[in-house]
């Protein structure tokens, strides 16, 4: 039996996927409300294909509880909060979960950590727990996930995976559990390599996005259309430039690369600069907005609205979102004025002056900053009427009143 600890964005789909592929799974979360919701037959976030997967897992007999189970394999998938000032993860939830696992795990059990952790976290924080508890019999494994919000169910099935283990035989055994559903290739390695690989993957994406963001700034100064430059450059067989945008959000890409900068401050200069470039984008978009307002003689910030609160399109996750970053800068520039915000994917109130329908949003607006290219508006600038559009995602097409990055 597998006990999945932590039923959030990663733990829940992973538990459901295993259960629906014949593995006996119990999902555990300390949040009683979340467990009650799942037991009442409802999923806890929106994701393509998740409801169907949930139904299949229920049919296969998955259980949800607040209690840790006595079983042979534990998969810890709890959050790793990020300290913005220190630029470090706080492994407190991983440590707490591992401690509880050690208090119930039978001899020879396997403890898999799926949560994203910075390199050396297992050596620094988890291994000592085993020593303190006298549980040298427990097998440690790190199996970082790679699925992308918005396409999680497909990627869980098809992505390649990494399993880091002290003992290669244990690594292979855990690989077999994941192979119950994973059709990708599973690489078995040691724990430190697995930790580093995960962070390197997200760093690779961060620096590549930073490159395109810098290109956008260069092309603006040079009077060129960055999207057209990238489109044509990408025809080269060995060039694949990502899309510039209003900033980089989510809990991974703007966060994980800082682990390398923090641990190797003298060496990770290129990575630091890339992160700073990405972090400069919300303010850059704000400046584009202020310039457009000036050009059109608009001085009242109440005529400006922001469409999109999530960190990217067609997800409901607002963590580290460029819009939240931009609203912080706006406090300084447009102080005293409330800028309306609307996101069809975010029903709960996240920011002041958030509205909950397009109609209410557009009422009285002259300028819309399209921070997220949700399907609702992608390629459909008419959804905003004939307003001035600030379009850092390049989803509104060309037009006299469209301001790209
Ligand atoms: N973004 C751009 N331009 C692009 C692509 C993305 O500005 O061309 C922005 C997005 O709008 C978003 C941010 O970057 O704000 C991050 O989005 P994303 O889609 O690149 O990645 P995440 O954070 O949703 O998921 C990433 C993935 N990592 C990689 O692609 C290397 C995913 O596979 C990981 O599992 C996930 O991080 C994680 O949990 O670590």
Short mmCIF file of C-alpha atoms and ligand atoms in Angstrom, two decimals:
data_model
loop_
_atom_site.label_atom_id
_atom_site.label_comp_id
_atom_site.label_asym_id
_atom_site.label_seq_id
_atom_site.Cartn_x
_atom_site.Cartn_y
_atom_site.Cartn_z
CA UNK A 1 0.00 0.00 0.00
CA UNK A 2 1.15 3.55 -0.75
CA UNK A 3 0.36 6.41 1.59
CA UNK A 4 0.52 9.77 -0.23
CA UNK A 5 1.08 12.55 2.30
CA UNK A 6 -0.12 15.99 1.16
CA UNK A 7 -3.05 16.20 -1.25
CA UNK A 8 -2.35 19.49 -3.01
CA UNK A 9 -1.56 20.32 -6.64
CA UNK A 10 0.90 17.43 -6.97
CA UNK A 11 -0.04 14.92 -4.29
CA UNK A 12 -3.70 14.65 -5.25
CA UNK A 13 -3.27 13.92 -8.97
CA UNK A 14 -0.39 11.54 -8.20
CA UNK A 15 -2.46 9.61 -5.65
CA UNK A 16 -5.43 9.48 -8.03
CA UNK A 17 -3.27 8.31 -10.91
CA UNK A 18 -1.71 5.48 -8.89
CA UNK A 19 -5.06 4.37 -7.48
CA UNK A 20 -6.69 4.34 -10.88
CA UNK A 21 -3.84 2.14 -12.15
CA UNK A 22 -4.29 -0.61 -9.60
CA UNK A 23 -2.08 0.54 -6.70
CA UNK A 24 -3.70 0.48 -3.27
CA UNK A 25 -3.52 4.12 -2.17
CA UNK A 26 -4.51 6.10 0.90
CA UNK A 27 -4.21 9.86 0.65
CA UNK A 28 -3.43 11.75 3.85
CA UNK A 29 -3.65 15.47 4.51
CA UNK A 30 -3.62 17.35 7.82
CA UNK A 31 -6.27 19.75 6.46
CA UNK A 32 -9.58 18.33 7.68
CA UNK A 33 -11.69 20.50 5.39
CA UNK A 34 -9.77 19.32 2.32
CA UNK A 35 -10.15 15.66 3.31
CA UNK A 36 -13.87 16.21 3.99
CA UNK A 37 -14.29 17.80 0.54
CA UNK A 38 -12.59 14.85 -1.16
CA UNK A 39 -14.61 12.35 0.87
CA UNK A 40 -17.77 14.22 -0.13
CA UNK A 41 -16.83 13.45 -3.75
CA UNK A 42 -15.41 16.82 -4.86
CA UNK A 43 -11.97 17.77 -6.16
CA UNK A 44 -10.24 20.76 -4.60
CA UNK A 45 -8.88 22.65 -7.63
CA UNK A 46 -9.60 23.00 -11.33
CA UNK A 47 -7.47 21.04 -13.76
CA UNK A 48 -8.18 19.48 -17.14
CA UNK A 49 -9.17 15.82 -16.71
CA UNK A 50 -8.90 15.85 -12.91
CA UNK A 51 -12.58 15.16 -12.23
CA UNK A 52 -12.57 12.09 -14.48
CA UNK A 53 -9.37 10.84 -12.84
CA UNK A 54 -10.93 11.41 -9.42
CA UNK A 55 -13.98 9.35 -10.39
CA UNK A 56 -11.76 6.50 -11.63
CA UNK A 57 -9.69 6.54 -8.42
CA UNK A 58 -12.80 6.51 -6.23
CA UNK A 59 -14.08 3.54 -8.18
CA UNK A 60 -10.74 1.81 -7.63
CA UNK A 61 -11.09 2.33 -3.87
CA UNK A 62 -8.80 5.24 -2.96
CA UNK A 63 -9.28 6.50 0.62
CA UNK A 64 -8.69 9.98 2.08
CA UNK A 65 -7.90 10.60 5.73
CA UNK A 66 -6.07 12.87 8.20
CA UNK A 67 -4.18 9.88 9.58
CA UNK A 68 -0.79 8.52 8.50
CA UNK A 69 -1.01 4.83 7.60
CA UNK A 70 1.11 1.82 8.46
CA UNK A 71 2.37 0.75 5.03
CA UNK A 72 5.49 -0.04 3.00
CA UNK A 73 5.77 3.12 0.86
CA UNK A 74 5.18 6.77 1.77
CA UNK A 75 5.17 9.56 -0.80
CA UNK A 76 5.58 12.99 0.78
CA UNK A 77 4.16 15.73 -1.38
CA UNK A 78 3.71 18.63 1.00
CA UNK A 79 4.39 22.29 0.16
CA UNK A 80 7.82 23.81 0.54
CA UNK A 81 7.13 27.44 1.41
CA UNK A 82 9.54 29.98 0.08
CA UNK A 83 11.07 32.77 2.13
CA UNK A 84 11.09 35.76 -0.23
CA UNK A 85 13.65 37.71 1.79
CA UNK A 86 16.06 34.86 2.38
CA UNK A 87 15.36 33.39 -1.09
CA UNK A 88 15.37 29.93 0.48
CA UNK A 89 12.80 27.21 0.90
CA UNK A 90 11.56 26.42 4.34
CA UNK A 91 11.55 22.60 4.64
CA UNK A 92 9.38 22.70 7.79
CA UNK A 93 6.43 20.79 6.27
CA UNK A 94 8.69 18.17 4.69
CA UNK A 95 10.48 17.72 8.02
CA UNK A 96 7.21 17.49 9.97
CA UNK A 97 5.74 14.97 7.51
CA UNK A 98 8.91 12.84 7.53
CA UNK A 99 8.97 12.85 11.35
CA UNK A 100 5.40 11.59 11.48
CA UNK A 101 6.14 8.96 8.84
CA UNK A 102 9.08 7.73 10.91
CA UNK A 103 6.81 7.42 13.96
CA UNK A 104 4.42 5.03 12.17
CA UNK A 105 6.49 3.37 9.41
CA UNK A 106 7.22 -0.35 9.78
CA UNK A 107 10.78 -1.66 9.53
CA UNK A 108 12.31 -1.33 6.06
CA UNK A 109 9.66 1.09 4.77
CA UNK A 110 10.46 3.44 1.91
CA UNK A 111 10.11 7.19 2.33
CA UNK A 112 9.80 9.01 -1.00
CA UNK A 113 9.99 12.81 -1.04
CA UNK A 114 8.23 14.29 -4.06
CA UNK A 115 8.08 17.88 -2.84
CA UNK A 116 10.48 20.22 -4.62
CA UNK A 117 13.47 20.70 -2.36
CA UNK A 118 16.70 22.59 -2.83
CA UNK A 119 19.88 20.58 -3.45
CA UNK A 120 21.19 18.89 -0.28
CA UNK A 121 17.88 19.22 1.62
CA UNK A 122 17.75 15.47 2.20
CA UNK A 123 21.29 15.45 3.62
CA UNK A 124 20.76 18.59 5.69
CA UNK A 125 17.25 18.06 7.03
CA UNK A 126 15.90 14.54 6.42
CA UNK A 127 18.84 12.23 7.02
CA UNK A 128 19.41 13.64 10.53
CA UNK A 129 15.77 12.78 11.37
CA UNK A 130 16.44 9.12 10.59
CA UNK A 131 19.57 9.20 12.73
CA UNK A 132 17.77 10.86 15.67
CA UNK A 133 14.93 8.35 15.45
CA UNK A 134 17.31 5.40 15.09
CA UNK A 135 15.57 4.51 11.82
CA UNK A 136 18.52 3.61 9.60
CA UNK A 137 16.28 0.83 8.23
CA UNK A 138 14.08 3.34 6.34
CA UNK A 139 14.95 3.75 2.65
CA UNK A 140 15.19 7.35 1.48
CA UNK A 141 14.16 8.35 -2.05
CA UNK A 142 13.66 11.66 -3.86
CA UNK A 143 11.26 11.53 -6.80
CA UNK A 144 10.69 15.11 -7.99
CA UNK A 145 7.67 15.78 -10.16
CA UNK A 146 7.73 17.50 -13.53
CA UNK A 147 4.05 17.99 -14.39
CA UNK A 148 2.87 21.36 -15.60
CA UNK A 149 -0.30 22.96 -14.24
CA UNK A 150 -2.84 23.12 -17.06
CA UNK A 151 -1.72 19.78 -18.50
CA UNK A 152 -1.08 17.76 -15.36
CA UNK A 153 -3.05 14.63 -16.11
CA UNK A 154 -1.51 14.14 -19.54
CA UNK A 155 2.01 14.90 -18.26
CA UNK A 156 1.67 12.55 -15.27
CA UNK A 157 1.07 9.76 -17.74
CA UNK A 158 3.64 10.71 -20.35
CA UNK A 159 6.55 12.63 -18.78
CA UNK A 160 9.89 11.02 -18.09
CA UNK A 161 10.72 10.89 -14.38
CA UNK A 162 13.74 10.92 -12.09
CA UNK A 163 14.12 8.71 -9.02
CA UNK A 164 17.02 9.41 -6.67
CA UNK A 165 17.79 6.72 -4.09
CA UNK A 166 20.67 5.73 -1.79
CA UNK A 167 20.24 2.12 -2.82
CA UNK A 168 19.76 1.49 -6.57
CA UNK A 169 17.61 -1.57 -5.82
CA UNK A 170 15.24 0.58 -3.79
CA UNK A 171 15.29 3.12 -6.63
CA UNK A 172 14.24 0.42 -9.09
CA UNK A 173 11.48 -0.78 -6.75
CA UNK A 174 10.07 2.76 -6.48
CA UNK A 175 10.42 3.15 -10.25
CA UNK A 176 8.15 0.10 -10.58
CA UNK A 177 5.46 1.79 -8.45
CA UNK A 178 5.55 4.88 -10.70
CA UNK A 179 5.67 2.67 -13.78
CA UNK A 180 2.17 1.47 -12.80
CA UNK A 181 0.95 4.58 -14.65
CA UNK A 182 3.99 6.43 -16.04
CA UNK A 183 4.62 5.70 -19.71
CA UNK A 184 7.77 7.85 -19.82
CA UNK A 185 11.34 6.77 -19.18
CA UNK A 186 12.31 6.58 -15.49
CA UNK A 187 15.95 7.46 -14.70
CA UNK A 188 17.26 6.04 -11.43
CA UNK A 189 20.12 7.98 -9.85
CA UNK A 190 21.33 9.15 -6.42
CA UNK A 191 19.44 11.61 -4.24
CA UNK A 192 21.71 14.65 -4.67
CA UNK A 193 21.65 14.31 -8.46
CA UNK A 194 17.84 14.07 -8.42
CA UNK A 195 17.58 17.19 -6.21
CA UNK A 196 19.93 19.13 -8.48
CA UNK A 197 18.30 17.96 -11.70
CA UNK A 198 14.89 19.23 -10.63
CA UNK A 199 16.21 22.69 -9.82
CA UNK A 200 18.29 22.78 -13.00
CA UNK A 201 15.22 22.07 -15.14
CA UNK A 202 13.31 25.01 -13.73
CA UNK A 203 16.41 27.21 -13.91
CA UNK A 204 16.81 26.33 -17.58
CA UNK A 205 13.27 27.58 -18.21
CA UNK A 206 13.78 30.73 -16.14
CA UNK A 207 16.93 31.80 -17.99
CA UNK A 208 15.36 31.07 -21.37
CA UNK A 209 12.30 33.16 -20.53
CA UNK A 210 14.64 35.91 -19.30
CA UNK A 211 16.40 35.84 -22.67
CA UNK A 212 13.13 36.42 -24.50
CA UNK A 213 12.13 39.15 -22.04
CA UNK A 214 15.43 40.91 -22.66
CA UNK A 215 14.90 40.55 -26.40
CA UNK A 216 11.48 42.19 -26.01
CA UNK A 217 13.10 45.20 -24.35
CA UNK A 218 15.83 45.38 -27.01
CA UNK A 219 13.28 45.17 -29.85
CA UNK A 220 11.14 47.89 -28.25
CA UNK A 221 14.12 50.25 -28.21
CA UNK A 222 15.08 49.19 -31.74
CA UNK A 223 11.52 49.59 -33.05
CA UNK A 224 11.09 45.92 -34.01
CA UNK A 225 8.31 43.42 -33.33
CA UNK A 226 9.85 40.88 -30.96
CA UNK A 227 7.16 38.27 -31.72
CA UNK A 228 8.02 38.38 -35.41
CA UNK A 229 11.76 38.22 -34.69
CA UNK A 230 11.25 35.17 -32.47
CA UNK A 231 8.84 33.50 -34.90
CA UNK A 232 11.37 33.66 -37.69
CA UNK A 233 14.45 32.89 -35.55
CA UNK A 234 12.65 29.75 -34.34
CA UNK A 235 12.58 28.46 -37.92
CA UNK A 236 16.29 27.73 -37.40
CA UNK A 237 16.69 24.03 -36.59
CA UNK A 238 18.64 24.70 -33.40
CA UNK A 239 16.82 27.79 -32.09
CA UNK A 240 13.76 27.58 -29.84
CA UNK A 241 13.13 30.89 -28.09
CA UNK A 242 10.34 31.09 -25.50
CA UNK A 243 7.71 33.82 -25.27
CA UNK A 244 8.37 37.12 -23.55
CA UNK A 245 5.66 38.16 -21.15
CA UNK A 246 4.60 40.33 -18.21
CA UNK A 247 6.73 38.36 -15.75
CA UNK A 248 7.23 34.90 -14.42
CA UNK A 249 5.00 33.49 -11.74
CA UNK A 250 4.04 30.24 -10.08
CA UNK A 251 5.69 28.44 -7.23
CA UNK A 252 8.56 26.99 -9.28
CA UNK A 253 10.22 28.98 -12.05
CA UNK A 254 10.70 32.27 -10.16
CA UNK A 255 11.68 30.39 -6.99
CA UNK A 256 13.82 27.31 -7.63
CA UNK A 257 16.72 29.06 -9.45
CA UNK A 258 17.30 31.16 -6.33
CA UNK A 259 18.41 27.96 -4.55
CA UNK A 260 21.43 27.85 -6.86
CA UNK A 261 22.11 31.57 -6.47
CA UNK A 262 21.81 31.22 -2.69
CA UNK A 263 24.15 28.23 -2.48
CA UNK A 264 26.67 29.42 -5.09
CA UNK A 265 26.51 33.24 -4.89
CA UNK A 266 29.97 33.78 -6.38
CA UNK A 267 29.32 31.56 -9.39
CA UNK A 268 25.63 31.75 -10.32
CA UNK A 269 25.82 35.26 -11.82
CA UNK A 270 24.08 34.53 -15.10
CA UNK A 271 21.17 32.88 -13.25
CA UNK A 272 20.86 35.82 -10.83
CA UNK A 273 20.70 38.28 -13.72
CA UNK A 274 18.05 36.17 -15.48
CA UNK A 275 15.88 36.18 -12.37
CA UNK A 276 16.26 39.93 -12.04
CA UNK A 277 15.29 40.39 -15.69
CA UNK A 278 12.12 38.33 -15.22
CA UNK A 279 11.30 40.18 -12.01
CA UNK A 280 11.58 43.52 -13.83
CA UNK A 281 8.76 42.69 -16.27
CA UNK A 282 5.65 43.63 -14.24
CA UNK A 283 7.12 47.09 -13.66
CA UNK A 284 8.01 47.27 -17.37
CA UNK A 285 4.37 46.54 -18.31
CA UNK A 286 3.21 49.13 -15.83
CA UNK A 287 5.47 51.68 -17.53
CA UNK A 288 3.98 50.71 -20.94
CA UNK A 289 0.53 51.29 -19.40
CA UNK A 290 1.45 54.69 -18.00
CA UNK A 291 2.93 55.70 -21.38
CA UNK A 292 -0.25 54.61 -23.22
CA UNK A 293 -2.40 56.52 -20.73
CA UNK A 294 -0.30 59.62 -21.30
CA UNK A 295 -0.52 59.25 -25.06
CA UNK A 296 -4.33 59.14 -24.82
CA UNK A 297 -4.59 61.87 -22.21
CA UNK A 298 -5.96 59.49 -19.58
CA UNK A 299 -5.12 60.54 -16.05
CA UNK A 300 -7.75 58.69 -14.04
CA UNK A 301 -6.44 55.31 -12.90
CA UNK A 302 -10.04 54.18 -12.32
CA UNK A 303 -10.29 53.94 -16.11
CA UNK A 304 -7.62 51.22 -16.11
CA UNK A 305 -8.41 47.58 -15.39
CA UNK A 306 -6.29 44.45 -15.15
CA UNK A 307 -7.53 41.26 -16.78
CA UNK A 308 -5.97 38.14 -15.23
CA UNK A 309 -4.75 37.35 -11.74
CA UNK A 310 -3.33 33.87 -12.17
CA UNK A 311 0.33 33.22 -12.95
CA UNK A 312 -0.52 31.85 -16.41
CA UNK A 313 -3.44 30.99 -18.66
CA UNK A 314 -6.26 28.59 -17.82
CA UNK A 315 -5.18 27.72 -14.27
CA UNK A 316 -6.61 29.00 -10.98
CA UNK A 317 -3.26 29.38 -9.21
CA UNK A 318 -2.25 32.96 -8.29
CA UNK A 319 1.02 32.19 -6.51
CA UNK A 320 3.77 34.75 -7.32
CA UNK A 321 1.64 35.97 -10.22
CA UNK A 322 2.93 38.89 -12.34
CA UNK A 323 -0.38 40.68 -11.68
CA UNK A 324 0.18 40.57 -7.92
CA UNK A 325 3.72 41.85 -8.52
CA UNK A 326 2.40 44.64 -10.74
CA UNK A 327 -0.25 45.67 -8.23
CA UNK A 328 2.53 46.16 -5.69
CA UNK A 329 4.29 48.58 -8.07
CA UNK A 330 0.99 50.28 -8.87
CA UNK A 331 0.55 51.20 -5.24
CA UNK A 332 3.46 53.58 -5.72
CA UNK A 333 2.57 54.96 -9.17
CA UNK A 334 -1.22 55.14 -9.01
CA UNK A 335 -1.56 55.61 -5.28
CA UNK A 336 -5.00 56.40 -4.02
CA UNK A 337 -6.68 55.03 -7.13
CA UNK A 338 -8.29 51.64 -7.20
CA UNK A 339 -7.60 49.64 -10.32
CA UNK A 340 -10.25 47.03 -11.11
CA UNK A 341 -9.11 43.43 -11.47
CA UNK A 342 -10.96 40.49 -13.04
CA UNK A 343 -10.06 36.87 -13.60
CA UNK A 344 -12.68 34.34 -14.73
CA UNK A 345 -10.63 31.54 -13.14
CA UNK A 346 -10.47 33.13 -9.66
CA UNK A 347 -13.76 33.10 -7.82
CA UNK A 348 -12.41 33.91 -4.37
CA UNK A 349 -11.41 37.49 -3.48
CA UNK A 350 -7.64 37.82 -3.69
CA UNK A 351 -7.15 41.58 -4.11
CA UNK A 352 -9.20 44.65 -3.26
CA UNK A 353 -11.36 45.95 -6.09
CA UNK A 354 -11.62 42.52 -7.71
CA UNK A 355 -14.83 42.03 -9.66
CA UNK A 356 -16.47 38.80 -10.76
CA UNK A 357 -17.91 39.37 -14.21
CA UNK A 358 -16.57 40.74 -17.47
CA UNK A 359 -19.48 43.16 -17.66
CA UNK A 360 -18.78 44.67 -14.26
CA UNK A 361 -15.08 44.76 -15.12
CA UNK A 362 -15.42 46.62 -18.42
CA UNK A 363 -17.89 49.16 -17.05
CA UNK A 364 -16.17 52.57 -17.09
CA UNK A 365 -12.82 51.29 -18.38
CA UNK A 366 -10.79 52.83 -21.18
CA UNK A 367 -7.64 50.75 -20.79
CA UNK A 368 -7.31 47.01 -20.16
CA UNK A 369 -3.99 45.42 -19.24
CA UNK A 370 -4.25 41.82 -20.43
CA UNK A 371 -1.91 40.13 -17.97
CA UNK A 372 -3.09 36.58 -18.69
CA UNK A 373 -4.11 35.09 -22.04
CA UNK A 374 -6.91 32.85 -20.76
CA UNK A 375 -8.79 30.98 -23.55
CA UNK A 376 -11.74 33.30 -22.84
CA UNK A 377 -9.89 36.17 -24.56
CA UNK A 378 -6.95 34.66 -26.46
CA UNK A 379 -7.26 35.80 -30.07
CA UNK A 380 -10.51 37.60 -29.17
CA UNK A 381 -9.65 41.26 -28.50
CA UNK A 382 -13.31 42.08 -29.22
CA UNK A 383 -14.05 40.58 -25.78
CA UNK A 384 -12.76 43.91 -24.40
CA UNK A 385 -14.77 46.14 -26.75
CA UNK A 386 -12.94 48.94 -28.48
CA UNK A 387 -10.68 49.75 -25.53
CA UNK A 388 -6.96 50.47 -25.38
CA UNK A 389 -5.26 47.13 -24.75
CA UNK A 390 -1.87 46.65 -23.13
CA UNK A 391 -0.97 43.19 -24.39
CA UNK A 392 2.27 41.81 -22.91
CA UNK A 393 1.20 38.23 -23.74
CA UNK A 394 0.66 39.04 -27.41
CA UNK A 395 -2.83 37.50 -27.45
CA UNK A 396 -4.84 40.44 -28.83
CA UNK A 397 -3.45 40.57 -32.37
CA UNK A 398 -2.51 43.82 -34.10
CA UNK A 399 -4.47 47.03 -33.83
CA UNK A 400 -4.06 50.75 -33.41
CA UNK A 401 -5.10 50.52 -29.79
CA UNK A 402 -3.05 47.41 -28.97
CA UNK A 403 0.22 47.98 -27.11
CA UNK A 404 2.49 44.92 -27.12
CA UNK A 405 5.53 44.49 -24.91
N1 LIG B 1 6.24 31.95 -19.13
C1 LIG B 1 6.65 32.97 -19.96
N2 LIG B 1 7.08 32.67 -21.23
C2 LIG B 1 7.10 31.39 -21.69
C3 LIG B 1 6.69 30.34 -20.83
C4 LIG B 1 6.26 30.65 -19.56
O1 LIG B 1 6.66 34.16 -19.59
O2 LIG B 1 7.46 31.18 -22.85
C5 LIG B 1 5.77 32.26 -17.77
C6 LIG B 1 4.35 31.78 -17.49
O3 LIG B 1 3.40 32.70 -17.95
C7 LIG B 1 4.37 31.64 -15.97
C8 LIG B 1 5.81 31.22 -15.68
O4 LIG B 1 6.56 31.53 -16.85
O5 LIG B 1 4.13 32.90 -15.34
C9 LIG B 1 5.97 29.75 -15.37
O6 LIG B 1 5.09 28.98 -16.18
P1 LIG B 1 5.52 27.63 -16.90
O7 LIG B 1 4.37 27.20 -17.71
O8 LIG B 1 6.82 27.80 -17.59
O9 LIG B 1 5.86 26.64 -15.70
P2 LIG B 1 5.09 26.17 -14.37
O10 LIG B 1 5.60 26.99 -13.23
O11 LIG B 1 3.63 26.09 -14.55
O12 LIG B 1 5.67 24.67 -14.24
C10 LIG B 1 7.08 24.48 -14.20
C11 LIG B 1 7.46 23.39 -15.22
N3 LIG B 1 8.91 23.32 -15.37
C12 LIG B 1 9.50 23.36 -16.59
O13 LIG B 1 8.88 23.50 -17.62
C13 LIG B 1 10.98 23.19 -16.61
C14 LIG B 1 6.89 22.05 -14.76
O14 LIG B 1 7.33 21.02 -15.63
C15 LIG B 1 7.34 21.75 -13.33
O15 LIG B 1 6.78 20.53 -12.87
C16 LIG B 1 6.83 22.87 -12.44
O16 LIG B 1 7.42 24.09 -12.88
C17 LIG B 1 7.25 22.59 -11.01
O17 LIG B 1 6.36 22.22 -10.21
O18 LIG B 1 8.45 22.65 -10.70
#
